[in-house]
Amino acid sequence: MTNIRKRTIGLIILLFVLLSATAAYLLEPGTFGNWFNAFYWVMTTMATVGYGDFFAKTHAGQIFSIFLYIFGIGLLSLVIGKVIDSIAEIGRQRRAGKLSYVGRSHVILINWSKKAQSAVEEILSYNPDCHIVIIDESGQHPLEQLRQVHFISGDPSSDEILDKAGIARARAAIIFGDTRIDEASLVDGKTLLIASSIERLAPDVHTTVEIQQEKNVQNFRHVRVNDFVLSHDAVSRLAVRAALQEGNPEVIAQLISRAHGDDIYEVPVDRSWKTYEDAFQALLRQGATLIADRNDLGINRRLGDPIPEQARLYVVSDEATYRKIAGRTV
């Protein structure tokens, strides 16, 4: 009904302007010369600009001018008020998570929490231009000050909500455990339901899920999930390493965050590299350390092995070194 009323008001104002221009031209054809000049005069009069290049010279034209002052200016004010209301309504709907996301190649974060907030910061530190869509059942945008962060309010396992988030056009989806649920098995159960919905709607989207209990990983065997993160286990293991191996967690923190220190990067394979040793030595000379081929961290013990065609090589380096390597390899 609101849209109908807006269209009706817009149509009425359009007809009013067109008829007013026609009436002004018919009343004083000698003053305006053509219909467009009359239309121009009506618009400047309604906008209270009044340049004075055209003005009514007959009594009939002056009476019509008074009519425009009373009704035309009021109608234009109504239009301006509707435009302002529409902009404000868009802002309210954005904050409430009611607007659909229409972009693509974005990252979707599901279930808002401190971890999700840290993920937003990490994504934007990696790529400040990346667009992020947050799906959560709360009714308030958690980061409305960031224009590249969009919010969708609703059940993240719902097809409608995932469609509003543009799941089929997304680059990746990260499902965090719902911190509002106390029972760990129920948290993983909700995560499984969301992952199942994503697989059904967008099987090609790279999906990462946070698991509360490692034993529940087997429940995801029928769902296409690319990566798992064991929530509590990771924290516990870092705590133990901090106690037994001083400085170890700091090294790990550097590798998993772009905020400081070196990072892990995937580098393109140079065609001149035949073995892992070729790649290792070439990268080392440029300031990077080869550590893995996909998930294989043991390649430094097999430097003589040939590099397979499907290899995906990862190095540890700073960003400047990575960009230099990426620009040189072909």
PDB file of C-alpha atoms in Angstrom, residues 118-283:
ATOM      1  CA  SER A 118      37.338 -10.263  15.050  1.00  0.00           C
ATOM      2  CA  ALA A 119      36.711 -11.991  11.708  1.00  0.00           C
ATOM      3  CA  VAL A 120      35.366  -8.739  10.246  1.00  0.00           C
ATOM      4  CA  GLU A 121      38.483  -6.893  11.397  1.00  0.00           C
ATOM      5  CA  GLU A 122      40.742  -9.595   9.952  1.00  0.00           C
ATOM      6  CA  ILE A 123      38.930  -9.639   6.585  1.00  0.00           C
ATOM      7  CA  LEU A 124      39.107  -5.857   6.254  1.00  0.00           C
ATOM      8  CA  SER A 125      42.783  -5.830   7.229  1.00  0.00           C
ATOM      9  CA  TYR A 126      43.377  -8.371   4.451  1.00  0.00           C
ATOM     10  CA  ASN A 127      41.154  -6.625   1.909  1.00  0.00           C
ATOM     11  CA  PRO A 128      39.716  -3.217   2.922  1.00  0.00           C
ATOM     12  CA  ASP A 129      37.403  -3.235  -0.117  1.00  0.00           C
ATOM     13  CA  CYS A 130      35.853  -6.622   0.658  1.00  0.00           C
ATOM     14  CA  HIS A 131      32.103  -6.586   1.292  1.00  0.00           C
ATOM     15  CA  ILE A 132      30.790  -8.595   4.228  1.00  0.00           C
ATOM     16  CA  VAL A 133      27.270  -9.787   4.976  1.00  0.00           C
ATOM     17  CA  ILE A 134      26.393 -10.672   8.561  1.00  0.00           C
ATOM     18  CA  ILE A 135      23.435 -12.977   9.217  1.00  0.00           C
ATOM     19  CA  ASP A 136      22.120 -13.023  12.759  1.00  0.00           C
ATOM     20  CA  GLU A 137      18.781 -13.409  14.503  1.00  0.00           C
ATOM     21  CA  SER A 138      19.151 -10.111  16.338  1.00  0.00           C
ATOM     22  CA  GLY A 139      17.238  -7.114  15.045  1.00  0.00           C
ATOM     23  CA  GLN A 140      20.030  -4.544  15.078  1.00  0.00           C
ATOM     24  CA  HIS A 141      22.980  -4.032  12.739  1.00  0.00           C
ATOM     25  CA  PRO A 142      26.094  -4.694  14.848  1.00  0.00           C
ATOM     26  CA  LEU A 143      28.465  -2.594  12.695  1.00  0.00           C
ATOM     27  CA  GLU A 144      26.287  -0.045  10.932  1.00  0.00           C
ATOM     28  CA  GLN A 145      29.134   2.491  10.872  1.00  0.00           C
ATOM     29  CA  LEU A 146      30.957   0.324   8.295  1.00  0.00           C
ATOM     30  CA  ARG A 147      29.340   0.848   4.902  1.00  0.00           C
ATOM     31  CA  GLN A 148      30.840  -2.318   3.361  1.00  0.00           C
ATOM     32  CA  VAL A 149      29.277  -4.462   6.093  1.00  0.00           C
ATOM     33  CA  HIS A 150      25.677  -5.452   5.313  1.00  0.00           C
ATOM     34  CA  PHE A 151      23.301  -7.026   7.830  1.00  0.00           C
ATOM     35  CA  ILE A 152      20.519  -9.563   7.333  1.00  0.00           C
ATOM     36  CA  SER A 153      18.239 -10.305  10.284  1.00  0.00           C
ATOM     37  CA  GLY A 154      16.662 -13.752  10.508  1.00  0.00           C
ATOM     38  CA  ASP A 155      17.160 -17.485  10.840  1.00  0.00           C
ATOM     39  CA  PRO A 156      20.410 -18.323   8.964  1.00  0.00           C
ATOM     40  CA  SER A 157      19.132 -21.820   8.112  1.00  0.00           C
ATOM     41  CA  SER A 158      16.176 -20.327   6.235  1.00  0.00           C
ATOM     42  CA  ASP A 159      16.319 -20.384   2.439  1.00  0.00           C
ATOM     43  CA  GLU A 160      14.748 -16.923   2.309  1.00  0.00           C
ATOM     44  CA  ILE A 161      17.365 -15.388   4.606  1.00  0.00           C
ATOM     45  CA  LEU A 162      20.272 -17.047   2.789  1.00  0.00           C
ATOM     46  CA  ASP A 163      18.872 -15.830  -0.534  1.00  0.00           C
ATOM     47  CA  LYS A 164      18.612 -12.292   0.869  1.00  0.00           C
ATOM     48  CA  ALA A 165      22.289 -12.566   1.824  1.00  0.00           C
ATOM     49  CA  GLY A 166      23.174 -13.556  -1.765  1.00  0.00           C
ATOM     50  CA  ILE A 167      24.563 -16.963  -0.784  1.00  0.00           C
ATOM     51  CA  ALA A 168      24.709 -18.176  -4.397  1.00  0.00           C
ATOM     52  CA  ARG A 169      26.925 -15.199  -5.365  1.00  0.00           C
ATOM     53  CA  ALA A 170      29.133 -15.262  -2.256  1.00  0.00           C
ATOM     54  CA  ARG A 171      32.857 -15.940  -2.235  1.00  0.00           C
ATOM     55  CA  ALA A 172      32.799 -17.755   1.115  1.00  0.00           C
ATOM     56  CA  ALA A 173      30.635 -18.414   4.157  1.00  0.00           C
ATOM     57  CA  ILE A 174      31.840 -18.764   7.747  1.00  0.00           C
ATOM     58  CA  ILE A 175      29.476 -20.277  10.314  1.00  0.00           C
ATOM     59  CA  PHE A 176      30.274 -19.424  13.923  1.00  0.00           C
ATOM     60  CA  GLY A 177      28.757 -21.330  16.816  1.00  0.00           C
ATOM     61  CA  ASP A 178      25.704 -19.608  18.295  1.00  0.00           C
ATOM     62  CA  THR A 179      26.904 -18.292  21.670  1.00  0.00           C
ATOM     63  CA  ARG A 180      23.303 -17.878  22.871  1.00  0.00           C
ATOM     64  CA  ILE A 181      22.954 -21.665  23.120  1.00  0.00           C
ATOM     65  CA  ASP A 182      24.466 -23.213  26.251  1.00  0.00           C
ATOM     66  CA  GLU A 183      24.636 -26.880  25.188  1.00  0.00           C
ATOM     67  CA  ALA A 184      27.621 -27.552  22.895  1.00  0.00           C
ATOM     68  CA  SER A 185      25.900 -30.403  21.051  1.00  0.00           C
ATOM     69  CA  LEU A 186      22.934 -28.141  20.292  1.00  0.00           C
ATOM     70  CA  VAL A 187      25.288 -25.444  19.011  1.00  0.00           C
ATOM     71  CA  ASP A 188      26.863 -27.929  16.610  1.00  0.00           C
ATOM     72  CA  GLY A 189      23.404 -29.173  15.646  1.00  0.00           C
ATOM     73  CA  LYS A 190      22.355 -25.673  14.594  1.00  0.00           C
ATOM     74  CA  THR A 191      25.626 -25.239  12.705  1.00  0.00           C
ATOM     75  CA  LEU A 192      24.963 -28.508  10.860  1.00  0.00           C
ATOM     76  CA  LEU A 193      21.475 -27.328   9.887  1.00  0.00           C
ATOM     77  CA  ILE A 194      22.862 -24.068   8.499  1.00  0.00           C
ATOM     78  CA  ALA A 195      25.637 -25.873   6.602  1.00  0.00           C
ATOM     79  CA  SER A 196      23.061 -28.222   5.073  1.00  0.00           C
ATOM     80  CA  SER A 197      20.992 -25.280   3.855  1.00  0.00           C
ATOM     81  CA  ILE A 198      24.049 -23.639   2.303  1.00  0.00           C
ATOM     82  CA  GLU A 199      25.046 -26.865   0.540  1.00  0.00           C
ATOM     83  CA  ARG A 200      21.570 -27.188  -0.937  1.00  0.00           C
ATOM     84  CA  LEU A 201      21.400 -23.583  -2.154  1.00  0.00           C
ATOM     85  CA  ALA A 202      25.045 -22.939  -3.074  1.00  0.00           C
ATOM     86  CA  PRO A 203      27.182 -26.095  -3.100  1.00  0.00           C
ATOM     87  CA  ASP A 204      30.159 -24.313  -4.678  1.00  0.00           C
ATOM     88  CA  VAL A 205      30.541 -21.672  -1.959  1.00  0.00           C
ATOM     89  CA  HIS A 206      33.601 -22.264   0.230  1.00  0.00           C
ATOM     90  CA  THR A 207      32.191 -23.013   3.679  1.00  0.00           C
ATOM     91  CA  THR A 208      34.060 -22.914   6.980  1.00  0.00           C
ATOM     92  CA  VAL A 209      32.331 -23.965  10.208  1.00  0.00           C
ATOM     93  CA  GLU A 210      33.221 -23.593  13.857  1.00  0.00           C
ATOM     94  CA  ILE A 211      32.733 -26.866  15.774  1.00  0.00           C
ATOM     95  CA  GLN A 212      32.372 -26.951  19.540  1.00  0.00           C
ATOM     96  CA  GLN A 213      33.113 -30.668  19.981  1.00  0.00           C
ATOM     97  CA  GLU A 214      35.482 -32.678  17.773  1.00  0.00           C
ATOM     98  CA  LYS A 215      33.314 -35.779  18.079  1.00  0.00           C
ATOM     99  CA  ASN A 216      30.569 -33.960  16.178  1.00  0.00           C
ATOM    100  CA  VAL A 217      32.703 -33.573  13.047  1.00  0.00           C
ATOM    101  CA  GLN A 218      31.495 -36.994  11.872  1.00  0.00           C
ATOM    102  CA  ASN A 219      27.939 -35.640  11.793  1.00  0.00           C
ATOM    103  CA  PHE A 220      29.017 -33.317   8.967  1.00  0.00           C
ATOM    104  CA  ARG A 221      30.208 -36.154   6.713  1.00  0.00           C
ATOM    105  CA  HIS A 222      27.184 -35.823   4.388  1.00  0.00           C
ATOM    106  CA  VAL A 223      27.523 -32.032   4.147  1.00  0.00           C
ATOM    107  CA  ARG A 224      30.012 -30.331   1.832  1.00  0.00           C
ATOM    108  CA  VAL A 225      32.077 -28.320   4.320  1.00  0.00           C
ATOM    109  CA  ASN A 226      35.511 -27.166   3.188  1.00  0.00           C
ATOM    110  CA  ASP A 227      37.126 -26.434   6.541  1.00  0.00           C
ATOM    111  CA  PHE A 228      36.487 -27.034  10.239  1.00  0.00           C
ATOM    112  CA  VAL A 229      37.690 -24.942  13.155  1.00  0.00           C
ATOM    113  CA  LEU A 230      37.571 -26.607  16.567  1.00  0.00           C
ATOM    114  CA  SER A 231      36.668 -23.744  18.855  1.00  0.00           C
ATOM    115  CA  HIS A 232      37.634 -24.741  22.373  1.00  0.00           C
ATOM    116  CA  ASP A 233      40.393 -27.156  21.324  1.00  0.00           C
ATOM    117  CA  ALA A 234      42.324 -24.414  19.553  1.00  0.00           C
ATOM    118  CA  VAL A 235      42.243 -22.145  22.603  1.00  0.00           C
ATOM    119  CA  SER A 236      43.277 -24.990  24.920  1.00  0.00           C
ATOM    120  CA  ARG A 237      46.187 -26.001  22.719  1.00  0.00           C
ATOM    121  CA  LEU A 238      47.473 -22.441  22.458  1.00  0.00           C
ATOM    122  CA  ALA A 239      47.237 -22.105  26.239  1.00  0.00           C
ATOM    123  CA  VAL A 240      49.288 -25.295  26.755  1.00  0.00           C
ATOM    124  CA  ARG A 241      51.924 -24.159  24.260  1.00  0.00           C
ATOM    125  CA  ALA A 242      52.142 -20.801  26.006  1.00  0.00           C
ATOM    126  CA  ALA A 243      52.820 -22.608  29.290  1.00  0.00           C
ATOM    127  CA  LEU A 244      55.313 -25.162  27.963  1.00  0.00           C
ATOM    128  CA  GLN A 245      56.894 -23.380  24.991  1.00  0.00           C
ATOM    129  CA  GLU A 246      57.430 -19.690  25.672  1.00  0.00           C
ATOM    130  CA  GLY A 247      56.810 -17.505  22.631  1.00  0.00           C
ATOM    131  CA  ASN A 248      55.141 -20.257  20.593  1.00  0.00           C
ATOM    132  CA  PRO A 249      51.652 -18.674  20.612  1.00  0.00           C
ATOM    133  CA  GLU A 250      53.117 -15.364  19.419  1.00  0.00           C
ATOM    134  CA  VAL A 251      54.493 -17.073  16.323  1.00  0.00           C
ATOM    135  CA  ILE A 252      51.131 -18.704  15.642  1.00  0.00           C
ATOM    136  CA  ALA A 253      49.324 -15.417  16.229  1.00  0.00           C
ATOM    137  CA  GLN A 254      51.471 -13.753  13.573  1.00  0.00           C
ATOM    138  CA  LEU A 255      50.699 -16.482  11.056  1.00  0.00           C
ATOM    139  CA  ILE A 256      46.934 -16.344  11.557  1.00  0.00           C
ATOM    140  CA  SER A 257      46.578 -12.568  11.598  1.00  0.00           C
ATOM    141  CA  ARG A 258      47.508  -9.858   9.113  1.00  0.00           C
ATOM    142  CA  ALA A 259      47.552  -7.267  11.869  1.00  0.00           C
ATOM    143  CA  HIS A 260      51.284  -7.710  12.519  1.00  0.00           C
ATOM    144  CA  GLY A 261      54.320  -9.747  11.490  1.00  0.00           C
ATOM    145  CA  ASP A 262      54.614 -12.160   8.558  1.00  0.00           C
ATOM    146  CA  ASP A 263      51.719 -14.046   7.067  1.00  0.00           C
ATOM    147  CA  ILE A 264      50.987 -17.175   5.021  1.00  0.00           C
ATOM    148  CA  TYR A 265      50.450 -16.574   1.303  1.00  0.00           C
ATOM    149  CA  GLU A 266      49.759 -18.790  -1.686  1.00  0.00           C
ATOM    150  CA  VAL A 267      52.225 -18.069  -4.485  1.00  0.00           C
ATOM    151  CA  PRO A 268      51.851 -19.011  -8.144  1.00  0.00           C
ATOM    152  CA  VAL A 269      54.081 -21.821  -9.404  1.00  0.00           C
ATOM    153  CA  ASP A 270      56.855 -20.672 -11.726  1.00  0.00           C
ATOM    154  CA  ARG A 271      57.148 -22.924 -14.799  1.00  0.00           C
ATOM    155  CA  SER A 272      60.920 -23.016 -14.371  1.00  0.00           C
ATOM    156  CA  TRP A 273      60.593 -24.818 -11.026  1.00  0.00           C
ATOM    157  CA  LYS A 274      60.849 -28.570 -11.545  1.00  0.00           C
ATOM    158  CA  THR A 275      61.262 -29.784  -7.952  1.00  0.00           C
ATOM    159  CA  TYR A 276      60.322 -28.498  -4.523  1.00  0.00           C
ATOM    160  CA  GLU A 277      63.986 -27.636  -3.991  1.00  0.00           C
ATOM    161  CA  ASP A 278      63.931 -25.365  -7.042  1.00  0.00           C
ATOM    162  CA  ALA A 279      60.944 -23.572  -5.600  1.00  0.00           C
ATOM    163  CA  PHE A 280      62.389 -23.505  -2.069  1.00  0.00           C
ATOM    164  CA  GLN A 281      65.706 -21.969  -3.122  1.00  0.00           C
ATOM    165  CA  ALA A 282      64.138 -19.474  -5.539  1.00  0.00           C
ATOM    166  CA  LEU A 283      61.640 -18.285  -2.948  1.00  0.00           C
TER     167      LEU A 283
END
